[in-house]
Amino acid sequence: MAKRKIQLILNSSQEHLGKSGSIVQVAQGYARNYLLPQKIAEPVTKNKLSYIKYQKTRQDLINQEKRKLAIDIKSQLEAINKFSIKRKVSDNNNIFGSITDKDINEIITQTTGITLEKYQITMPSIKTIGLYDISIQLMNEINIQLKLQLLPETT
């Protein structure tokens, strides 16, 4: 006896099925007993298909705008390329405290007016004077490498 499959539209992203809005084929029992009562999926209709198509085109337009903005931000940051921070230093060139992504964000905001999110900045642990590479991820494919120079503060 062949198992019959049914097509459903996912309302929410499921790890084993797919992303929200995608059309999946599942067994009738799985759909009837789990996906439909939990409102994880809905049956496929013409109206829902056209709505999904509309949402995808809308999301594509939004992503294009975000991509243009990210490219503009990238060009502004690449023009600067190197930031310098002065901190108090001990005798063996260790700084008092450490440099965090909040400090990096403040410097970028002061110099360019661009505010980044904490999760976008990737940096090593900075505890001594020197030159460090900072990675900033604006979007999935748009990354920037900046240099951070840590200098001793003269008193």
CSV table of N, CA and C in Angstrom, one decimal:
chain,number,residue,atom,x,y,z
A,1,MET,N,0.8,-1.2,0.0
A,1,MET,CA,0.0,0.0,0.0
A,1,MET,C,0.9,1.2,0.0
A,2,ALA,N,0.7,2.1,-1.0
A,2,ALA,CA,1.5,3.3,-1.1
A,2,ALA,C,1.0,4.4,-0.2
A,3,LYS,N,2.0,5.0,0.5
A,3,LYS,CA,1.6,6.1,1.4
A,3,LYS,C,1.3,7.4,0.6
A,4,ARG,N,0.2,8.0,0.9
A,4,ARG,CA,-0.2,9.2,0.1
A,4,ARG,C,0.4,10.4,0.8
A,5,LYS,N,0.8,11.4,0.0
A,5,LYS,CA,1.4,12.6,0.4
A,5,LYS,C,0.4,13.7,0.2
A,6,ILE,N,0.6,14.8,1.0
A,6,ILE,CA,-0.2,16.0,0.9
A,6,ILE,C,0.7,17.2,0.9
A,7,GLN,N,0.3,18.2,0.1
A,7,GLN,CA,1.2,19.4,0.1
A,7,GLN,C,0.6,20.4,1.1
A,8,LEU,N,1.6,21.0,1.8
A,8,LEU,CA,1.2,22.1,2.8
A,8,LEU,C,2.2,23.2,2.7
A,9,ILE,N,1.7,24.4,3.2
A,9,ILE,CA,2.6,25.6,3.2
A,9,ILE,C,3.0,25.8,4.7
A,10,LEU,N,4.2,25.9,5.0
A,10,LEU,CA,4.7,26.1,6.3
A,10,LEU,C,4.5,27.5,6.8
A,11,ASN,N,3.9,27.6,8.0
A,11,ASN,CA,3.7,28.9,8.7
A,11,ASN,C,4.9,29.4,9.4
A,12,SER,N,5.7,28.4,9.9
A,12,SER,CA,6.9,28.8,10.7
A,12,SER,C,8.0,27.9,10.2
A,13,SER,N,9.2,28.3,10.4
A,13,SER,CA,10.4,27.6,9.9
A,13,SER,C,10.6,26.3,10.8
A,14,GLN,N,10.8,25.2,10.2
A,14,GLN,CA,11.0,24.0,10.9
A,14,GLN,C,12.3,23.4,10.4
A,15,GLU,N,13.1,22.9,11.4
A,15,GLU,CA,14.5,22.5,11.0
A,15,GLU,C,14.4,21.3,10.1
A,16,HIS,N,13.5,20.4,10.3
A,16,HIS,CA,13.5,19.1,9.5
A,16,HIS,C,12.6,19.3,8.2
A,17,LEU,N,11.8,20.3,8.1
A,17,LEU,CA,10.9,20.5,7.0
A,17,LEU,C,11.3,21.6,6.0
A,18,GLY,N,11.6,22.8,6.5
A,18,GLY,CA,12.0,23.9,5.7
A,18,GLY,C,11.7,25.2,6.3
A,19,LYS,N,11.8,26.3,5.5
A,19,LYS,CA,11.6,27.6,6.0
A,19,LYS,C,10.1,28.0,5.9
A,20,SER,N,9.8,29.1,6.6
A,20,SER,CA,8.4,29.6,6.6
A,20,SER,C,8.1,30.0,5.1
A,21,GLY,N,6.9,29.6,4.7
A,21,GLY,CA,6.4,30.0,3.4
A,21,GLY,C,6.7,29.0,2.3
A,22,SER,N,7.5,28.0,2.6
A,22,SER,CA,7.9,27.0,1.6
A,22,SER,C,6.8,25.9,1.5
A,23,ILE,N,6.7,25.3,0.4
A,23,ILE,CA,5.7,24.2,0.2
A,23,ILE,C,6.4,22.9,0.3
A,24,VAL,N,5.8,22.0,1.2
A,24,VAL,CA,6.4,20.7,1.5
A,24,VAL,C,5.4,19.6,1.3
A,25,GLN,N,5.9,18.4,1.0
A,25,GLN,CA,5.0,17.3,0.9
A,25,GLN,C,5.3,16.4,2.0
A,26,VAL,N,4.2,16.0,2.8
A,26,VAL,CA,4.3,15.2,4.0
A,26,VAL,C,3.2,14.1,3.9
A,27,ALA,N,3.4,13.1,4.7
A,27,ALA,CA,2.4,12.1,4.8
A,27,ALA,C,1.1,12.7,5.4
A,28,GLN,N,0.0,12.1,5.0
A,28,GLN,CA,-1.3,12.6,5.4
A,28,GLN,C,-1.5,12.6,6.9
A,29,GLY,N,-1.1,11.5,7.5
A,29,GLY,CA,-1.2,11.4,9.0
A,29,GLY,C,-0.4,12.4,9.7
A,30,TYR,N,0.8,12.7,9.3
A,30,TYR,CA,1.7,13.7,9.9
A,30,TYR,C,1.0,15.0,9.8
A,31,ALA,N,0.5,15.3,8.6
A,31,ALA,CA,-0.2,16.6,8.4
A,31,ALA,C,-1.4,16.7,9.3
A,32,ARG,N,-2.3,15.7,9.3
A,32,ARG,CA,-3.6,15.7,10.0
A,32,ARG,C,-3.4,15.7,11.5
A,33,ASN,N,-2.4,15.0,12.0
A,33,ASN,CA,-2.3,14.8,13.4
A,33,ASN,C,-1.3,15.8,14.1
A,34,TYR,N,-0.4,16.4,13.4
A,34,TYR,CA,0.6,17.2,14.0
A,34,TYR,C,0.6,18.6,13.4
A,35,LEU,N,0.9,18.7,12.1
A,35,LEU,CA,1.2,20.0,11.5
A,35,LEU,C,0.0,20.9,11.4
A,36,LEU,N,-1.2,20.4,11.1
A,36,LEU,CA,-2.4,21.2,11.0
A,36,LEU,C,-2.9,21.6,12.4
A,37,PRO,N,-3.0,20.7,13.3
A,37,PRO,CA,-3.5,21.1,14.7
A,37,PRO,C,-2.6,22.1,15.4
A,38,GLN,N,-1.3,22.0,15.2
A,38,GLN,CA,-0.3,22.9,15.9
A,38,GLN,C,-0.2,24.2,15.1
A,39,LYS,N,-0.9,24.3,14.0
A,39,LYS,CA,-0.8,25.5,13.1
A,39,LYS,C,0.6,25.8,12.6
A,40,ILE,N,1.4,24.7,12.4
A,40,ILE,CA,2.7,24.8,11.8
A,40,ILE,C,2.6,24.9,10.3
A,41,ALA,N,1.6,24.4,9.7
A,41,ALA,CA,1.4,24.4,8.3
A,41,ALA,C,-0.1,24.6,8.0
A,42,GLU,N,-0.4,24.9,6.7
A,42,GLU,CA,-1.7,25.1,6.2
A,42,GLU,C,-1.8,24.4,4.9
A,43,PRO,N,-3.1,24.0,4.5
A,43,PRO,CA,-3.2,23.5,3.1
A,43,PRO,C,-2.9,24.5,2.0
A,44,VAL,N,-2.5,24.0,0.9
A,44,VAL,CA,-2.2,24.9,-0.2
A,44,VAL,C,-3.4,25.3,-0.9
A,45,THR,N,-3.6,26.6,-1.1
A,45,THR,CA,-4.7,27.2,-1.9
A,45,THR,C,-4.2,28.2,-2.9
A,46,LYS,N,-4.9,28.6,-3.9
A,46,LYS,CA,-4.5,29.6,-4.9
A,46,LYS,C,-4.2,30.9,-4.3
A,47,ASN,N,-5.1,31.3,-3.3
A,47,ASN,CA,-4.9,32.6,-2.7
A,47,ASN,C,-3.6,32.6,-1.8
A,48,LYS,N,-3.3,31.5,-1.1
A,48,LYS,CA,-2.1,31.4,-0.3
A,48,LYS,C,-0.9,31.4,-1.2
A,49,LEU,N,-0.9,30.7,-2.3
A,49,LEU,CA,0.2,30.7,-3.3
A,49,LEU,C,0.5,32.1,-3.8
A,50,SER,N,-0.5,32.9,-4.2
A,50,SER,CA,-0.3,34.2,-4.7
A,50,SER,C,0.2,35.1,-3.6
A,51,TYR,N,-0.3,34.9,-2.3
A,51,TYR,CA,0.2,35.7,-1.2
A,51,TYR,C,1.7,35.4,-0.9
A,52,ILE,N,2.1,34.2,-1.0
A,52,ILE,CA,3.5,33.8,-0.8
A,52,ILE,C,4.4,34.4,-1.9
A,53,LYS,N,3.9,34.4,-3.1
A,53,LYS,CA,4.6,35.0,-4.2
A,53,LYS,C,4.8,36.5,-4.0
A,54,TYR,N,3.7,37.2,-3.5
A,54,TYR,CA,3.8,38.6,-3.2
A,54,TYR,C,4.8,38.9,-2.1
A,55,GLN,N,4.7,38.0,-1.1
A,55,GLN,CA,5.7,38.2,0.1
A,55,GLN,C,7.1,38.1,-0.4
A,56,LYS,N,7.4,37.1,-1.2
A,56,LYS,CA,8.7,36.8,-1.7
A,56,LYS,C,9.3,38.0,-2.5
A,57,THR,N,8.4,38.6,-3.4
A,57,THR,CA,8.9,39.7,-4.2
A,57,THR,C,9.1,40.9,-3.3
A,58,ARG,N,8.2,41.1,-2.3
A,58,ARG,CA,8.4,42.2,-1.4
A,58,ARG,C,9.7,42.0,-0.6
A,59,GLN,N,10.0,40.8,-0.1
A,59,GLN,CA,11.2,40.5,0.7
A,59,GLN,C,12.4,40.7,-0.2
A,60,ASP,N,12.3,40.4,-1.5
A,60,ASP,CA,13.5,40.6,-2.4
A,60,ASP,C,13.8,42.1,-2.5
A,61,LEU,N,12.7,42.9,-2.6
A,61,LEU,CA,12.9,44.3,-2.7
A,61,LEU,C,13.6,44.9,-1.5
A,62,ILE,N,13.1,44.4,-0.3
A,62,ILE,CA,13.7,44.9,1.0
A,62,ILE,C,15.2,44.4,1.1
A,63,ASN,N,15.4,43.2,0.6
A,63,ASN,CA,16.8,42.7,0.7
A,63,ASN,C,17.7,43.5,-0.3
A,64,GLN,N,17.2,43.9,-1.4
A,64,GLN,CA,18.0,44.7,-2.4
A,64,GLN,C,18.3,46.1,-1.8
A,65,GLU,N,17.3,46.7,-1.1
A,65,GLU,CA,17.6,48.0,-0.4
A,65,GLU,C,18.6,47.8,0.7
A,66,LYS,N,18.5,46.8,1.5
A,66,LYS,CA,19.5,46.5,2.6
A,66,LYS,C,20.9,46.3,2.0
A,67,ARG,N,20.9,45.6,0.9
A,67,ARG,CA,22.2,45.3,0.2
A,67,ARG,C,22.9,46.6,-0.3
A,68,LYS,N,22.1,47.5,-0.9
A,68,LYS,CA,22.6,48.8,-1.3
A,68,LYS,C,23.1,49.6,-0.2
A,69,LEU,N,22.4,49.6,0.9
A,69,LEU,CA,22.8,50.4,2.1
A,69,LEU,C,24.1,49.8,2.7
A,70,ALA,N,24.2,48.4,2.7
A,70,ALA,CA,25.4,47.8,3.2
A,70,ALA,C,26.6,48.1,2.4
A,71,ILE,N,26.4,48.2,1.0
A,71,ILE,CA,27.5,48.5,0.1
A,71,ILE,C,28.0,49.9,0.4
A,72,ASP,N,27.0,50.8,0.6
A,72,ASP,CA,27.4,52.2,0.9
A,72,ASP,C,28.2,52.3,2.2
A,73,ILE,N,27.7,51.6,3.2
A,73,ILE,CA,28.4,51.6,4.5
A,73,ILE,C,29.8,51.0,4.3
A,74,LYS,N,29.9,49.9,3.5
A,74,LYS,CA,31.2,49.3,3.3
A,74,LYS,C,32.2,50.3,2.6
A,75,SER,N,31.7,51.0,1.6
A,75,SER,CA,32.6,52.0,1.0
A,75,SER,C,33.0,53.1,1.9
A,76,GLN,N,32.2,53.5,2.8
A,76,GLN,CA,32.5,54.6,3.8
A,76,GLN,C,33.6,54.0,4.8
A,77,LEU,N,33.4,52.8,5.2
A,77,LEU,CA,34.3,52.2,6.2
A,77,LEU,C,35.7,51.9,5.5
A,78,GLU,N,35.6,51.4,4.3
A,78,GLU,CA,36.9,51.1,3.6
A,78,GLU,C,37.7,52.4,3.3
A,79,ALA,N,37.1,53.5,3.2
A,79,ALA,CA,37.8,54.8,3.0
A,79,ALA,C,38.6,55.1,4.2
A,80,ILE,N,38.1,54.7,5.4
A,80,ILE,CA,38.9,55.0,6.6
A,80,ILE,C,39.9,53.9,6.9
A,81,ASN,N,39.6,52.7,6.8
A,81,ASN,CA,40.4,51.5,6.9
A,81,ASN,C,41.2,51.3,8.2
A,82,LYS,N,41.6,52.4,8.9
A,82,LYS,CA,42.3,52.2,10.1
A,82,LYS,C,41.9,53.1,11.2
A,83,PHE,N,41.7,52.6,12.4
A,83,PHE,CA,41.2,53.4,13.6
A,83,PHE,C,42.3,53.3,14.6
A,84,SER,N,42.5,54.3,15.4
A,84,SER,CA,43.4,54.3,16.5
A,84,SER,C,42.7,54.6,17.8
A,85,ILE,N,43.2,53.9,18.9
A,85,ILE,CA,42.6,54.1,20.2
A,85,ILE,C,43.8,54.3,21.1
A,86,LYS,N,43.7,55.3,22.1
A,86,LYS,CA,44.7,55.5,23.1
A,86,LYS,C,44.2,55.0,24.4
A,87,ARG,N,45.0,54.2,25.1
A,87,ARG,CA,44.7,53.7,26.4
A,87,ARG,C,45.9,53.8,27.4
A,88,LYS,N,45.6,53.8,28.7
A,88,LYS,CA,46.6,53.8,29.7
A,88,LYS,C,47.3,52.4,29.6
A,89,VAL,N,48.6,52.4,29.8
A,89,VAL,CA,49.4,51.2,29.7
A,89,VAL,C,50.2,50.9,30.9
A,90,SER,N,50.5,49.6,31.2
A,90,SER,CA,51.4,49.3,32.3
A,90,SER,C,52.8,49.2,31.8
A,91,ASP,N,53.7,48.8,32.6
A,91,ASP,CA,55.1,48.8,32.2
A,91,ASP,C,55.4,47.8,31.1
A,92,ASN,N,54.7,46.7,31.1
A,92,ASN,CA,55.0,45.6,30.1
A,92,ASN,C,54.0,45.7,28.9
A,93,ASN,N,53.5,46.9,28.6
A,93,ASN,CA,52.7,47.2,27.4
A,93,ASN,C,51.3,46.5,27.5
A,94,ASN,N,50.8,46.1,28.6
A,94,ASN,CA,49.4,45.7,28.8
A,94,ASN,C,48.6,46.9,29.1
A,95,ILE,N,47.4,46.9,28.5
A,95,ILE,CA,46.5,48.0,28.8
A,95,ILE,C,45.7,47.7,30.0
A,96,PHE,N,45.2,48.8,30.6
A,96,PHE,CA,44.3,48.6,31.8
A,96,PHE,C,42.9,48.4,31.2
A,97,GLY,N,42.3,47.3,31.5
A,97,GLY,CA,41.0,47.0,31.0
A,97,GLY,C,41.2,46.3,29.6
A,98,SER,N,40.2,46.3,28.8
A,98,SER,CA,40.3,45.7,27.5
A,98,SER,C,39.5,46.5,26.5
A,99,ILE,N,39.7,46.3,25.2
A,99,ILE,CA,38.9,46.9,24.2
A,99,ILE,C,37.8,46.0,23.8
A,100,THR,N,36.6,46.5,23.8
A,100,THR,CA,35.4,45.7,23.5
A,100,THR,C,34.8,46.1,22.2
A,101,ASP,N,33.8,45.4,21.7
A,101,ASP,CA,33.1,45.8,20.5
A,101,ASP,C,32.3,47.1,20.7
A,102,LYS,N,32.0,47.4,22.0
A,102,LYS,CA,31.3,48.6,22.3
A,102,LYS,C,32.2,49.8,22.0
A,103,ASP,N,33.5,49.7,22.4
A,103,ASP,CA,34.5,50.7,22.1
A,103,ASP,C,34.7,50.9,20.6
A,104,ILE,N,34.7,49.8,19.8
A,104,ILE,CA,34.9,49.9,18.4
A,104,ILE,C,33.7,50.6,17.8
A,105,ASN,N,32.5,50.2,18.2
A,105,ASN,CA,31.3,50.8,17.7
A,105,ASN,C,31.2,52.3,18.0
A,106,GLU,N,31.7,52.8,19.2
A,106,GLU,CA,31.7,54.2,19.5
A,106,GLU,C,32.7,54.9,18.6
A,107,ILE,N,33.8,54.4,18.3
A,107,ILE,CA,34.8,55.0,17.4
A,107,ILE,C,34.3,55.2,16.0
A,108,ILE,N,33.6,54.1,15.5
A,108,ILE,CA,33.1,54.1,14.2
A,108,ILE,C,31.9,55.1,14.1
A,109,THR,N,31.1,55.2,15.1
A,109,THR,CA,30.0,56.2,15.2
A,109,THR,C,30.6,57.6,15.2
A,110,GLN,N,31.6,57.8,16.0
A,110,GLN,CA,32.2,59.2,16.1
A,110,GLN,C,32.8,59.6,14.7
A,111,THR,N,33.5,58.7,14.0
A,111,THR,CA,34.2,59.1,12.8
A,111,THR,C,33.2,59.1,11.6
A,112,THR,N,32.3,58.2,11.5
A,112,THR,CA,31.5,58.1,10.3
A,112,THR,C,30.0,58.4,10.5
A,113,GLY,N,29.5,58.3,11.7
A,113,GLY,CA,28.1,58.5,12.0
A,113,GLY,C,27.3,57.2,11.8
A,114,ILE,N,28.0,56.1,11.5
A,114,ILE,CA,27.4,54.8,11.2
A,114,ILE,C,27.3,54.0,12.6
A,115,THR,N,26.2,53.5,12.9
A,115,THR,CA,26.0,52.7,14.1
A,115,THR,C,25.9,51.3,13.7
A,116,LEU,N,26.7,50.4,14.3
A,116,LEU,CA,26.7,49.0,14.0
A,116,LEU,C,26.1,48.3,15.2
A,117,GLU,N,25.6,47.0,14.9
A,117,GLU,CA,25.1,46.2,16.0
A,117,GLU,C,26.3,45.4,16.6
A,118,LYS,N,26.1,44.9,17.8
A,118,LYS,CA,27.2,44.2,18.5
A,118,LYS,C,27.6,42.9,17.8
A,119,TYR,N,26.6,42.2,17.2
A,119,TYR,CA,26.8,40.9,16.6
A,119,TYR,C,27.6,41.1,15.3
A,120,GLN,N,27.6,42.3,14.7
A,120,GLN,CA,28.3,42.5,13.4
A,120,GLN,C,29.8,42.6,13.6
A,121,ILE,N,30.3,42.9,14.8
A,121,ILE,CA,31.7,43.1,15.0
A,121,ILE,C,32.3,41.8,15.5
A,122,THR,N,33.4,41.4,14.9
A,122,THR,CA,34.2,40.2,15.3
A,122,THR,C,35.6,40.7,15.5
A,123,MET,N,36.1,40.4,16.7
A,123,MET,CA,37.5,40.9,17.0
A,123,MET,C,38.2,40.0,18.0
A,124,PRO,N,39.5,40.0,18.0
A,124,PRO,CA,40.2,39.2,18.9
A,124,PRO,C,40.2,39.8,20.3
A,125,SER,N,40.7,39.1,21.3
A,125,SER,CA,40.8,39.7,22.6
A,125,SER,C,42.0,40.6,22.6
A,126,ILE,N,41.7,41.9,23.0
A,126,ILE,CA,42.8,42.9,22.9
A,126,ILE,C,43.2,43.3,24.3
A,127,LYS,N,44.4,43.0,24.7
A,127,LYS,CA,44.9,43.4,26.0
A,127,LYS,C,46.3,44.0,26.0
A,128,THR,N,46.9,44.1,24.8
A,128,THR,CA,48.2,44.7,24.7
A,128,THR,C,48.3,45.7,23.5
A,129,ILE,N,49.3,46.5,23.5
A,129,ILE,CA,49.5,47.5,22.5
A,129,ILE,C,49.8,46.8,21.2
A,130,GLY,N,49.3,47.3,20.1
A,130,GLY,CA,49.6,46.7,18.8
A,130,GLY,C,48.6,47.0,17.7
A,131,LEU,N,48.7,46.3,16.6
A,131,LEU,CA,47.8,46.4,15.5
A,131,LEU,C,47.0,45.2,15.4
A,132,TYR,N,45.6,45.3,15.3
A,132,TYR,CA,44.7,44.2,15.3
A,132,TYR,C,43.8,44.3,14.1
A,133,ASP,N,43.3,43.2,13.6
A,133,ASP,CA,42.4,43.1,12.5
A,133,ASP,C,41.0,42.9,13.1
A,134,ILE,N,40.0,43.8,12.7
A,134,ILE,CA,38.7,43.7,13.1
A,134,ILE,C,37.8,43.4,11.9
A,135,SER,N,36.9,42.4,12.1
A,135,SER,CA,36.0,42.0,11.0
A,135,SER,C,34.6,42.5,11.3
A,136,ILE,N,34.0,43.1,10.3
A,136,ILE,CA,32.7,43.6,10.4
A,136,ILE,C,31.8,43.0,9.3
A,137,GLN,N,30.7,42.3,9.7
A,137,GLN,CA,29.9,41.6,8.8
A,137,GLN,C,28.6,42.4,8.7
A,138,LEU,N,28.4,43.1,7.5
A,138,LEU,CA,27.2,43.9,7.3
A,138,LEU,C,26.0,43.0,6.8
A,139,MET,N,26.3,42.1,5.9
A,139,MET,CA,25.3,41.1,5.5
A,139,MET,C,26.0,39.8,5.3
A,140,ASN,N,25.2,38.8,4.8
A,140,ASN,CA,25.8,37.5,4.6
A,140,ASN,C,27.1,37.5,3.8
A,141,GLU,N,27.1,38.2,2.7
A,141,GLU,CA,28.2,38.2,1.8
A,141,GLU,C,29.1,39.4,1.8
A,142,ILE,N,28.7,40.4,2.6
A,142,ILE,CA,29.4,41.7,2.7
A,142,ILE,C,30.1,41.8,4.0
A,143,ASN,N,31.5,41.6,3.9
A,143,ASN,CA,32.3,41.7,5.1
A,143,ASN,C,33.4,42.8,4.8
A,144,ILE,N,33.9,43.4,6.0
A,144,ILE,CA,34.9,44.4,5.9
A,144,ILE,C,36.0,44.1,6.9
A,145,GLN,N,37.2,44.2,6.5
A,145,GLN,CA,38.3,44.1,7.4
A,145,GLN,C,38.9,45.5,7.7
A,146,LEU,N,38.9,45.8,9.0
A,146,LEU,CA,39.5,47.1,9.4
A,146,LEU,C,40.7,46.9,10.3
A,147,LYS,N,41.6,47.8,10.4
A,147,LYS,CA,42.7,47.7,11.3
A,147,LYS,C,42.5,48.6,12.5
A,148,LEU,N,42.8,48.1,13.6
A,148,LEU,CA,42.7,48.9,14.9
A,148,LEU,C,44.1,49.0,15.4
A,149,GLN,N,44.6,50.2,15.6
A,149,GLN,CA,45.9,50.4,16.2
A,149,GLN,C,45.7,50.9,17.6
A,150,LEU,N,46.3,50.2,18.6
A,150,LEU,CA,46.2,50.5,20.0
A,150,LEU,C,47.5,51.2,20.4
A,151,LEU,N,47.3,52.5,20.9
A,151,LEU,CA,48.5,53.3,21.2
A,151,LEU,C,48.5,53.6,22.7
A,152,PRO,N,49.7,53.8,23.3
A,152,PRO,CA,49.8,54.1,24.7
A,152,PRO,C,49.3,55.6,24.9
A,153,GLU,N,48.6,55.8,26.0
A,153,GLU,CA,48.2,57.2,26.3
A,153,GLU,C,49.4,57.9,26.9
A,154,THR,N,49.7,59.1,26.4
A,154,THR,CA,50.8,59.8,27.0
A,154,THR,C,50.3,60.8,28.1
A,155,THR,N,50.9,60.8,29.3
A,155,THR,CA,50.4,61.6,30.4
A,155,THR,C,51.3,62.8,30.6
